PDB file of C-alpha atoms and ligand atoms in Angstrom:
ATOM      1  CA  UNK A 867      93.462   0.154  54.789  1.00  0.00           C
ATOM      2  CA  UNK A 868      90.394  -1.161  53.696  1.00  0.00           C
ATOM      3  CA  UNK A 869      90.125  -4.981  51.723  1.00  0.00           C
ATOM      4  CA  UNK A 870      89.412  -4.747  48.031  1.00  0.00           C
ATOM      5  CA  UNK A 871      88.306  -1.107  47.715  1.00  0.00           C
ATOM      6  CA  UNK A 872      85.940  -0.659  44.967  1.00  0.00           C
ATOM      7  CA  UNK A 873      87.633   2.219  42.910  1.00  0.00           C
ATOM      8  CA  UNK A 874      86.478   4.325  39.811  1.00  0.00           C
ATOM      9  CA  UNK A 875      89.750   6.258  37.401  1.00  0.00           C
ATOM     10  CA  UNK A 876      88.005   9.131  35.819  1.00  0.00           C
ATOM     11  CA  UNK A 877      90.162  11.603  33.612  1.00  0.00           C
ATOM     12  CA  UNK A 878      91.057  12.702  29.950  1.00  0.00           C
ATOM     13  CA  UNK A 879      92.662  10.609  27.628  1.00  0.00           C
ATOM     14  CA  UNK A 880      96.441  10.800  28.333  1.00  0.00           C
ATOM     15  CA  UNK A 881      95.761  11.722  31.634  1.00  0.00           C
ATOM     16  CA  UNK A 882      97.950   9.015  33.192  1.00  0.00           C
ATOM     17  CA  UNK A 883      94.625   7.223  33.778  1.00  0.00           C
ATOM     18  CA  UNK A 884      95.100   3.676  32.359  1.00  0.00           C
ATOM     19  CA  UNK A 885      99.317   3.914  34.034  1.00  0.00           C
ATOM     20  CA  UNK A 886      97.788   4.440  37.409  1.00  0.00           C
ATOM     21  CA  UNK A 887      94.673   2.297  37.490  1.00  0.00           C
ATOM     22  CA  UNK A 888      97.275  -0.385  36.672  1.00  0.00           C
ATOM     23  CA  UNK A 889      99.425   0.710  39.202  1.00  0.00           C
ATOM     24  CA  UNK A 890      96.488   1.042  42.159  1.00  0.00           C
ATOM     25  CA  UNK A 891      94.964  -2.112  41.627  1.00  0.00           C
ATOM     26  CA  UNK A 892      98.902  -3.970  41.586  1.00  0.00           C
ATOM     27  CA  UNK A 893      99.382  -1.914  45.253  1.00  0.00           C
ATOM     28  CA  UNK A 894      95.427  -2.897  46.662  1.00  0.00           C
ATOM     29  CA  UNK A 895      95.427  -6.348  45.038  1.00  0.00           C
ATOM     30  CA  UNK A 896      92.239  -6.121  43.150  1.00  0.00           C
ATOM     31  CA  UNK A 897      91.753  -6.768  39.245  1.00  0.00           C
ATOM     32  CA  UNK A 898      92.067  -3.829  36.990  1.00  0.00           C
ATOM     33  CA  UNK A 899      89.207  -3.092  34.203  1.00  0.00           C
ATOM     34  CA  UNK A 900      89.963  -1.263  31.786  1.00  0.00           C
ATOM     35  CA  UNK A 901      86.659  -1.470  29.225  1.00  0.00           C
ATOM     36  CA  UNK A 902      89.501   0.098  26.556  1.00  0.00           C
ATOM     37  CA  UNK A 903      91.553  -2.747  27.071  1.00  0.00           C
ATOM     38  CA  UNK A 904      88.566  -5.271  26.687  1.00  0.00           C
ATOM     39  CA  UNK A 905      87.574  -3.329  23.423  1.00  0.00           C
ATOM     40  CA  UNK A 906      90.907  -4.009  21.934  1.00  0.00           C
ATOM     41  CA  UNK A 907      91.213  -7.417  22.665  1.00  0.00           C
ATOM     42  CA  UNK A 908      88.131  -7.836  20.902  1.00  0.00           C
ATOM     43  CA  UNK A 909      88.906  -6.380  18.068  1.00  0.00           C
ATOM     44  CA  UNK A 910      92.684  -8.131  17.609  1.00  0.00           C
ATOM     45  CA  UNK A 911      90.457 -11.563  18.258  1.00  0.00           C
ATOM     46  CA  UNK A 912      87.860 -10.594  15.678  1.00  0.00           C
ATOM     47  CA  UNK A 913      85.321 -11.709  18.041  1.00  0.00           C
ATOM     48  CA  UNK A 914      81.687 -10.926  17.324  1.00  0.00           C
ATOM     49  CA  UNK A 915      81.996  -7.545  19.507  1.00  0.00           C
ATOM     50  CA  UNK A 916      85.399  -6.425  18.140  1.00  0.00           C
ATOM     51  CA  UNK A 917      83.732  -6.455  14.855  1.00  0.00           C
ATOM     52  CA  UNK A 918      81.272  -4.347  15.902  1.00  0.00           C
ATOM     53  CA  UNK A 919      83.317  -1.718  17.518  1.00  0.00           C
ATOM     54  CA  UNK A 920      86.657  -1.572  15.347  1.00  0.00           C
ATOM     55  CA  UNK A 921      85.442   1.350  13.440  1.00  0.00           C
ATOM     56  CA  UNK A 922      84.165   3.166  16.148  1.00  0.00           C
ATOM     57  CA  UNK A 923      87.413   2.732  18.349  1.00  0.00           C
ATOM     58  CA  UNK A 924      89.726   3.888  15.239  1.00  0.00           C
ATOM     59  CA  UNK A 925      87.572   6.772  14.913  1.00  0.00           C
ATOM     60  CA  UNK A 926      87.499   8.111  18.547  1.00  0.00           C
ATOM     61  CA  UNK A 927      83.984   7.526  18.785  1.00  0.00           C
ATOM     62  CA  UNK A 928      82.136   5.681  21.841  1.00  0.00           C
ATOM     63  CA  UNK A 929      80.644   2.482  21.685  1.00  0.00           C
ATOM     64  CA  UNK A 930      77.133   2.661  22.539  1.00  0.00           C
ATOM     65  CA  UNK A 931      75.758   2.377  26.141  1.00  0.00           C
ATOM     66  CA  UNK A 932      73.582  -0.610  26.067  1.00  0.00           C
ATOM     67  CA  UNK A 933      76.671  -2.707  24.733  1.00  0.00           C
ATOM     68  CA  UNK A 934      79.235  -0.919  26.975  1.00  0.00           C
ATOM     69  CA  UNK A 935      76.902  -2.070  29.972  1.00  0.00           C
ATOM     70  CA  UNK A 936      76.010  -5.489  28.530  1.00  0.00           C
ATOM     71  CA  UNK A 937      80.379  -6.328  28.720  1.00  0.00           C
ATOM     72  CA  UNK A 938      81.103  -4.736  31.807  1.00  0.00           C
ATOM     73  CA  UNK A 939      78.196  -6.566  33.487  1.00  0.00           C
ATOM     74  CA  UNK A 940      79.403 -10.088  32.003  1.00  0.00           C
ATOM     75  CA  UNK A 941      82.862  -9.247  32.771  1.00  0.00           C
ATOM     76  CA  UNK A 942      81.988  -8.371  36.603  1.00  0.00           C
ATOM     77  CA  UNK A 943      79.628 -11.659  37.065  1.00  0.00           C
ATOM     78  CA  UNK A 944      82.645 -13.847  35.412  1.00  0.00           C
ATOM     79  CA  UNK A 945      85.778 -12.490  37.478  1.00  0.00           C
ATOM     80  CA  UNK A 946      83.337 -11.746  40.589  1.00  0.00           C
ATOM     81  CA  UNK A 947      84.423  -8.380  40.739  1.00  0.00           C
ATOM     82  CA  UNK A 948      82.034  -6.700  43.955  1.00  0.00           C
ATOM     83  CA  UNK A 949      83.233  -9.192  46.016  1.00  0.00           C
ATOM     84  CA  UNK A 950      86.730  -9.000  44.813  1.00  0.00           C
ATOM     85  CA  UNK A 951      87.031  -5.087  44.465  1.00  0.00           C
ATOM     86  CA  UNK A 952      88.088  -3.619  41.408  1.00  0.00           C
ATOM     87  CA  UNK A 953      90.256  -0.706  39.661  1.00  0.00           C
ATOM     88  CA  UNK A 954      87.737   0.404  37.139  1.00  0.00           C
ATOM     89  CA  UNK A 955      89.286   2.455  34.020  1.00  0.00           C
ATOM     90  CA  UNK A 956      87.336   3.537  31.196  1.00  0.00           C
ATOM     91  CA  UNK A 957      83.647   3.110  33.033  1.00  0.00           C
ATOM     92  CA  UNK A 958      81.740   4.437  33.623  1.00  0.00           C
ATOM     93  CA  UNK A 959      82.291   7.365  30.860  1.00  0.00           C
ATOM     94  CA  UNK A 960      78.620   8.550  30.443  1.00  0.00           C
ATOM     95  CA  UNK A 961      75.941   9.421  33.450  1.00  0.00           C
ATOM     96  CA  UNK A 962      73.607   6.668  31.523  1.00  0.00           C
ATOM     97  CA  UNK A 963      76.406   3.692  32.299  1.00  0.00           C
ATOM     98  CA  UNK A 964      76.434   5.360  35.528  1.00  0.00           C
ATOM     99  CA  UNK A 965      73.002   4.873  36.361  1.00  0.00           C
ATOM    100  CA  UNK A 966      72.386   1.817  34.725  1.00  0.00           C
ATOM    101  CA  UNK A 967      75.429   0.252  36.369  1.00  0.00           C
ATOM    102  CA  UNK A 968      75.812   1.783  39.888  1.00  0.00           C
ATOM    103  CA  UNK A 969      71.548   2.504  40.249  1.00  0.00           C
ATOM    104  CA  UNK A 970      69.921   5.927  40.759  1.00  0.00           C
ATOM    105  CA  UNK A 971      69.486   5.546  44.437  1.00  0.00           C
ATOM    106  CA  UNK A 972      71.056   8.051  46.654  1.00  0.00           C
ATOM    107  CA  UNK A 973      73.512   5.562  48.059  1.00  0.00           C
ATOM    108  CA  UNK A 974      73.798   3.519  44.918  1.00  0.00           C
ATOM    109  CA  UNK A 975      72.958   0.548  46.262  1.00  0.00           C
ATOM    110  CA  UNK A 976      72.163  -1.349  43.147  1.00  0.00           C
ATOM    111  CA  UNK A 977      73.744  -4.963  42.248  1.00  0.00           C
ATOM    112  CA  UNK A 978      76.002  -4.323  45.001  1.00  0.00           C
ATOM    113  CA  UNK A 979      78.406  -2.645  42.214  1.00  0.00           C
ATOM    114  CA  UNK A 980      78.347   0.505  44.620  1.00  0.00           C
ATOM    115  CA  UNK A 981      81.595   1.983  44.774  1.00  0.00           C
ATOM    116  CA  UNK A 982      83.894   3.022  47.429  1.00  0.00           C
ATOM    117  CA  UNK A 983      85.370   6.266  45.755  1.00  0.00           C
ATOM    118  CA  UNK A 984      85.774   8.146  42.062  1.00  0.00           C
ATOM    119  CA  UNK A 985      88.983   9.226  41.499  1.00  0.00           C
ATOM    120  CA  UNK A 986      89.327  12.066  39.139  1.00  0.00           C
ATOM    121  CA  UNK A 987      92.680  12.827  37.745  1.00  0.00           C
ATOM    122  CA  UNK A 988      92.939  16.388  36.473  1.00  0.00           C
ATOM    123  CA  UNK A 989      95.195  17.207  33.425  1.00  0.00           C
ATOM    124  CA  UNK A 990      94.949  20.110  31.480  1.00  0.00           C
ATOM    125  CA  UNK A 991      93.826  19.860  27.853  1.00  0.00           C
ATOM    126  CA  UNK A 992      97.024  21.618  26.496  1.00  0.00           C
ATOM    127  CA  UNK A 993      99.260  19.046  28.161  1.00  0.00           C
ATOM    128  CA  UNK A 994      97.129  15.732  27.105  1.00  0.00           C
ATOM    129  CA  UNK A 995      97.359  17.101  23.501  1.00  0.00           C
ATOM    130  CA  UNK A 996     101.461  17.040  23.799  1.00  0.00           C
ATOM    131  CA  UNK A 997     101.215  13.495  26.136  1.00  0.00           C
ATOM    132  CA  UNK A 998      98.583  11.601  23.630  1.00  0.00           C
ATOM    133  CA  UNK A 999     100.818  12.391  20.410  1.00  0.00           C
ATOM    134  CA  UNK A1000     104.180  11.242  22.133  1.00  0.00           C
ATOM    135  CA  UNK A1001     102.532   8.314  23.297  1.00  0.00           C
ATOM    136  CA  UNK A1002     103.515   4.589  22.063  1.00  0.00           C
ATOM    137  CA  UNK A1003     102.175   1.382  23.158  1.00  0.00           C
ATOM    138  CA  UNK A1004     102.533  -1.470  22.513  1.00  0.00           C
ATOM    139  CA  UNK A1005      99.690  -3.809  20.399  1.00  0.00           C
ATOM    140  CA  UNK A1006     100.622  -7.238  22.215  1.00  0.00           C
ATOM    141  CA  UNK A1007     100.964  -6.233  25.999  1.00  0.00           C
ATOM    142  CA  UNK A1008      99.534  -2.980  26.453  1.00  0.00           C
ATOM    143  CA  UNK A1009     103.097  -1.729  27.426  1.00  0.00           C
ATOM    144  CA  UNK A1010     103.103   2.407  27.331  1.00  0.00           C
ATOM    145  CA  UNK A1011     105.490   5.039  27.086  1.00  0.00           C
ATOM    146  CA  UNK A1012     106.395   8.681  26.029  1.00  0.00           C
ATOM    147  CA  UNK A1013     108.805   9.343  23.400  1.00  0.00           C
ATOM    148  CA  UNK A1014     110.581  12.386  23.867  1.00  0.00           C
ATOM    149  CA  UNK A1015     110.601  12.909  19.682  1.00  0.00           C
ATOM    150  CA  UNK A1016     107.129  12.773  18.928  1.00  0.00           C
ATOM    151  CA  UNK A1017     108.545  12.284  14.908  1.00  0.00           C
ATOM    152  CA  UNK A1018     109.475   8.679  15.752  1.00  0.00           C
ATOM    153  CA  UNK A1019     107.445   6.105  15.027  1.00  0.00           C
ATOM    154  CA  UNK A1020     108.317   3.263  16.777  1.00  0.00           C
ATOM    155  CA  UNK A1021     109.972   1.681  20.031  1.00  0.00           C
ATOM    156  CA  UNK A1022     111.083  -1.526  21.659  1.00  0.00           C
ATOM    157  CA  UNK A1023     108.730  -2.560  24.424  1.00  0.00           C
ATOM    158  CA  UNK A1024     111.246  -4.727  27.427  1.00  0.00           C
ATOM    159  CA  UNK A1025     109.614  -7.934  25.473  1.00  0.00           C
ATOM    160  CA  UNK A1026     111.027  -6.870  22.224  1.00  0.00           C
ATOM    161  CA  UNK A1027     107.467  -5.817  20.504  1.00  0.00           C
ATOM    162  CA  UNK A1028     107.337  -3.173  18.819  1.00  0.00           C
ATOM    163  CA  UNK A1029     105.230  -0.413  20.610  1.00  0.00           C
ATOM    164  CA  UNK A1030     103.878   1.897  17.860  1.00  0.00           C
ATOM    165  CA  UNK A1031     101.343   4.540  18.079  1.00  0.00           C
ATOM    166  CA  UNK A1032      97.839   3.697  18.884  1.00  0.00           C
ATOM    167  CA  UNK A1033      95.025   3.939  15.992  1.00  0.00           C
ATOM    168  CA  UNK A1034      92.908   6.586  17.610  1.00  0.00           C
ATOM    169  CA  UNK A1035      95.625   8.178  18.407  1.00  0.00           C
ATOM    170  CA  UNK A1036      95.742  10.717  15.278  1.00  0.00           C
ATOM    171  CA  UNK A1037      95.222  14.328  15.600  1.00  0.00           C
ATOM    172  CA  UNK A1038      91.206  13.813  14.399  1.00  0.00           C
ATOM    173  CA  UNK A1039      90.336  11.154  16.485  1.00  0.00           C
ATOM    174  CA  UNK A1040      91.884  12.898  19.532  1.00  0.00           C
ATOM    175  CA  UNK A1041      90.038  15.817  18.513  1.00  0.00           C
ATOM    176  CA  UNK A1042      86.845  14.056  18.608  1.00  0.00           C
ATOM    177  CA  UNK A1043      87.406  11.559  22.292  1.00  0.00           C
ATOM    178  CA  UNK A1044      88.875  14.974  24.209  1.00  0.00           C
ATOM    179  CA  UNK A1045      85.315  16.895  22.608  1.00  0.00           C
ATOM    180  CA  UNK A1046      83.062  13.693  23.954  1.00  0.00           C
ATOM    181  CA  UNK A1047      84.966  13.610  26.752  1.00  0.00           C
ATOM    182  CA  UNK A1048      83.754  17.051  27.717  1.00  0.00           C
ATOM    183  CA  UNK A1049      80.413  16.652  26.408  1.00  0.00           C
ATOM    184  CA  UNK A1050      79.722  12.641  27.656  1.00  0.00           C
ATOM    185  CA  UNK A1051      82.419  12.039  30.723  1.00  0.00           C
ATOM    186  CA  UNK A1052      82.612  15.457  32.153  1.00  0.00           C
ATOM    187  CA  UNK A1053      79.752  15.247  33.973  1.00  0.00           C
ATOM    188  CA  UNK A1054      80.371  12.583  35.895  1.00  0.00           C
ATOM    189  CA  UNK A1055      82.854  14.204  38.256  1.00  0.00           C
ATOM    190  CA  UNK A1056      79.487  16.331  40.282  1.00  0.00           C
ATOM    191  CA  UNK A1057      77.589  12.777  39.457  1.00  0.00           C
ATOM    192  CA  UNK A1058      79.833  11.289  42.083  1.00  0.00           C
ATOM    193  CA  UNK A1059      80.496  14.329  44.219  1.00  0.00           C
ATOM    194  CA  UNK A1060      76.524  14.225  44.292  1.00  0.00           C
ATOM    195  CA  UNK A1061      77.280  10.790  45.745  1.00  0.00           C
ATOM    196  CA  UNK A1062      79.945  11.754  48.338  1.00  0.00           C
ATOM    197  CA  UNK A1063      82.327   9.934  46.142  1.00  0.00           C
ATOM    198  CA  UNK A1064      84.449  12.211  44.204  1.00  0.00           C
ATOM    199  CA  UNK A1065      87.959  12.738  45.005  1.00  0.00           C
ATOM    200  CA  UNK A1066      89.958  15.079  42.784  1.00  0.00           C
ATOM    201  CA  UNK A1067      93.841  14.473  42.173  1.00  0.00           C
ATOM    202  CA  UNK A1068      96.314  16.533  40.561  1.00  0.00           C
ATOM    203  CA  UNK A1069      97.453  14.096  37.475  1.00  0.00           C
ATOM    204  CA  UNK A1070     100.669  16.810  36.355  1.00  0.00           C
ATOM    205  CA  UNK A1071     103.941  16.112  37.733  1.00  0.00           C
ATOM    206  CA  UNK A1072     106.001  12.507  37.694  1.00  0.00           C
ATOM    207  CA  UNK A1073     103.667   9.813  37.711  1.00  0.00           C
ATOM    208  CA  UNK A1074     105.083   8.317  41.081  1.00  0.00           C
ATOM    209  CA  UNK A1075     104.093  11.704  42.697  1.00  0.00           C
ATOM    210  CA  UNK A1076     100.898  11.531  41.012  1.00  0.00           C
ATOM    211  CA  UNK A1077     100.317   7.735  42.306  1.00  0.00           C
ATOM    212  CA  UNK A1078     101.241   9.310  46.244  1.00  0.00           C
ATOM    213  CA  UNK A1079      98.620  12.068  45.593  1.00  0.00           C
ATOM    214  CA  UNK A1080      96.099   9.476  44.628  1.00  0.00           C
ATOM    215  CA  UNK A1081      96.900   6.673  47.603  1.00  0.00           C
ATOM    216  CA  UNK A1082      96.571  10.152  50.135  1.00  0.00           C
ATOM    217  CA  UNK A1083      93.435  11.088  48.681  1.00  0.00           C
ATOM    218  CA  UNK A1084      91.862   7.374  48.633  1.00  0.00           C
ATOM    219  CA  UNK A1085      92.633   6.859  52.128  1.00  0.00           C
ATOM    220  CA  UNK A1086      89.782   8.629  54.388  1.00  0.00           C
ATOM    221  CA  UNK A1087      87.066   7.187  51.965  1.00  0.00           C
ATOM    222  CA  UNK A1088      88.278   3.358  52.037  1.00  0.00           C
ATOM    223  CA  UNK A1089      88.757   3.837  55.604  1.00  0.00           C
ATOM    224  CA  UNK A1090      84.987   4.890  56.152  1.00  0.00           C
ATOM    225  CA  UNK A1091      83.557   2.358  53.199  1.00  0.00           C
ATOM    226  CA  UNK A1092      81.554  -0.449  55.080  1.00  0.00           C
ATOM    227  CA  UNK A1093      81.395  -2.195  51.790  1.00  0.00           C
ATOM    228  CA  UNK A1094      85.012  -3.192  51.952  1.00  0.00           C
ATOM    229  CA  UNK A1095      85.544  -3.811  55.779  1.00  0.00           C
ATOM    230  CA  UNK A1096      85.552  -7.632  56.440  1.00  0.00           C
TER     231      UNK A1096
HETATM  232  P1  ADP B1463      91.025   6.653  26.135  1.00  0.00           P
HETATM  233  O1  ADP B1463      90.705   6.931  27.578  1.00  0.00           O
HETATM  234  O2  ADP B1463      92.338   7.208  25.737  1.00  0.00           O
HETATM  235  O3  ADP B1463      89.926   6.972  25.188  1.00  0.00           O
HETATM  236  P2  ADP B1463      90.490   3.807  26.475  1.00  0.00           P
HETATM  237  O4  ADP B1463      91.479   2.718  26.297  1.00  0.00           O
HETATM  238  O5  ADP B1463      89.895   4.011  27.828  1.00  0.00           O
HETATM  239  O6  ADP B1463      91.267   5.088  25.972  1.00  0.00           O
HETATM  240  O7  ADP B1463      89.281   3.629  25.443  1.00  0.00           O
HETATM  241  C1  ADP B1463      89.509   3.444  24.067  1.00  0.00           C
HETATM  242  C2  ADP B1463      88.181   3.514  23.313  1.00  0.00           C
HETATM  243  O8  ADP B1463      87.320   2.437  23.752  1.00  0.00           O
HETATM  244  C3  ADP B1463      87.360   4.768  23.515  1.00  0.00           C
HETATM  245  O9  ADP B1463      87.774   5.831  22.670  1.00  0.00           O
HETATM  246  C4  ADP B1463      85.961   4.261  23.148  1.00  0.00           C
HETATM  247  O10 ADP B1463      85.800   4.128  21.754  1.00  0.00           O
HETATM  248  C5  ADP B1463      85.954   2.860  23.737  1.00  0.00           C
HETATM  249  N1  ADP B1463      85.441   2.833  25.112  1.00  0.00           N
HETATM  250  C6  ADP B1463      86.123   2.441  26.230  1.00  0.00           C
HETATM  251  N2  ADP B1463      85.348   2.527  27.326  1.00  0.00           N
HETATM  252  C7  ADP B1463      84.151   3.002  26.914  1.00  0.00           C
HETATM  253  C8  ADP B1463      82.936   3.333  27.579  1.00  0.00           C
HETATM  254  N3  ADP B1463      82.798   3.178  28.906  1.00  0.00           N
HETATM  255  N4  ADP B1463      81.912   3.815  26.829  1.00  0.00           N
HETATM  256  C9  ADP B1463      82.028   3.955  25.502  1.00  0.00           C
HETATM  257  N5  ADP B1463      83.142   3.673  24.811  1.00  0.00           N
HETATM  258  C10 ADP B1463      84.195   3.199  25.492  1.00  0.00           C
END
């Protein structure tokens, strides 16, 4: 296997997409970005940037490009993330990040961000719907899980939080990131597959089979990456 592989998560919301990116980049050894995560930090720090995108988070909305590109770029100069490899969740999530991020050059050379492979983790609609409104986590460490009774409110996380359900995740607001996420992030599935990057897993099923599916399908493009031998 290939050092620090360079990976992109692409896939609906409730997908299993932040579980596994966490999961991948424990197995490889390489940080995991989640530009969600970053966001909601932000915002429970009242920094300067989480008071400029609380209302757009709580409202399913995405923050604009520019600003999107402006953290992940700081972020990847300050933990030296291209040398390092990376799990990246939640970016890109528009073509324009794409480009402005990766380049526009057939072998997207630019910045040396280029990455090894885009995994795309397909979920039905229908069963995201049922996943996102079970779906607790918890404000302090991010810890996730499905309630079987989508009527209760509120669980234990192992540290003793209490995992509640997250902000945008109310019927509207889920109505509105799944719609953008057809309209903004779909695309970026041929973007890749333009690229020779795009590898398509089967996110349904128990999430260790999913995580197998995903470590199978990685395999023949970190093995062939020249940007993570050495
Ligand atoms: P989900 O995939 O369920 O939407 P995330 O944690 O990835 O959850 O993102 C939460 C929110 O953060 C998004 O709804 C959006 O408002 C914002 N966000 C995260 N990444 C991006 C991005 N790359 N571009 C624009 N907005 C983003």
């Amino acid at each position: 296997m290939a050092n620090r592989p360079r990976i992109v998560l692409l896939g609906r919301q409730g997908s299993g997409k932040g579980t596994q990116s966490a999961r991948l980049a424990a197995h490889l050894g390489v940080p995991h970005v989640s530009t969600g995560d970053l966001f909601r930090t932000a915002v429970r720090d009242g920094t300067a940037l989480g008071r400029r995108v609380g209302d757009i988070l709580d409202d399913g909305g995405l923050v604009p490009d520019d600003m999107v590109i402006e953290v992940v770029r700081e972020h990847a100069a300050r933990r030296g993330l291209d040398a390092g490899g990376y799990v990246l969740d939640g970016f890109p999530r528009t073509v324009v990040q794409a480009e402005a991020y990766f380049g526009t050059d057939a072998a997207l050379t630019q910045a040396g961000h280029r990455p090894d492979v885009a995994v795309e983790l397909d979920v039905p609609a229908e069963l995201v719907l049922a996943r996102l409104a079970a779906r607790r986590v918890c404000p302090v460490d991010g810890w996730t899980t499905t309630v079987e009774d989508p009527t209760v409110e509120a669980v234990r996380c192992p540290d003793g939080h209490l995992a509640v359900q997250r902000p945008d995740d109310t019927p509207e607001a889920i109505g509105r990131r799944l719609a953008l996420y057809e309209v903004e992030t779909g695309p970026l599935g041929p973007w890749f597959a333009a690229h020779g990057l795009l590898a398509r897993v089967d996110g349904t099923g128990d999430p260790d089979v999913v995580f197998q599916r995903i470590l199978d399908e990685l395999e023949p493009f970190l093995d062939r990456s020249p940007a993570t031998t050495g």
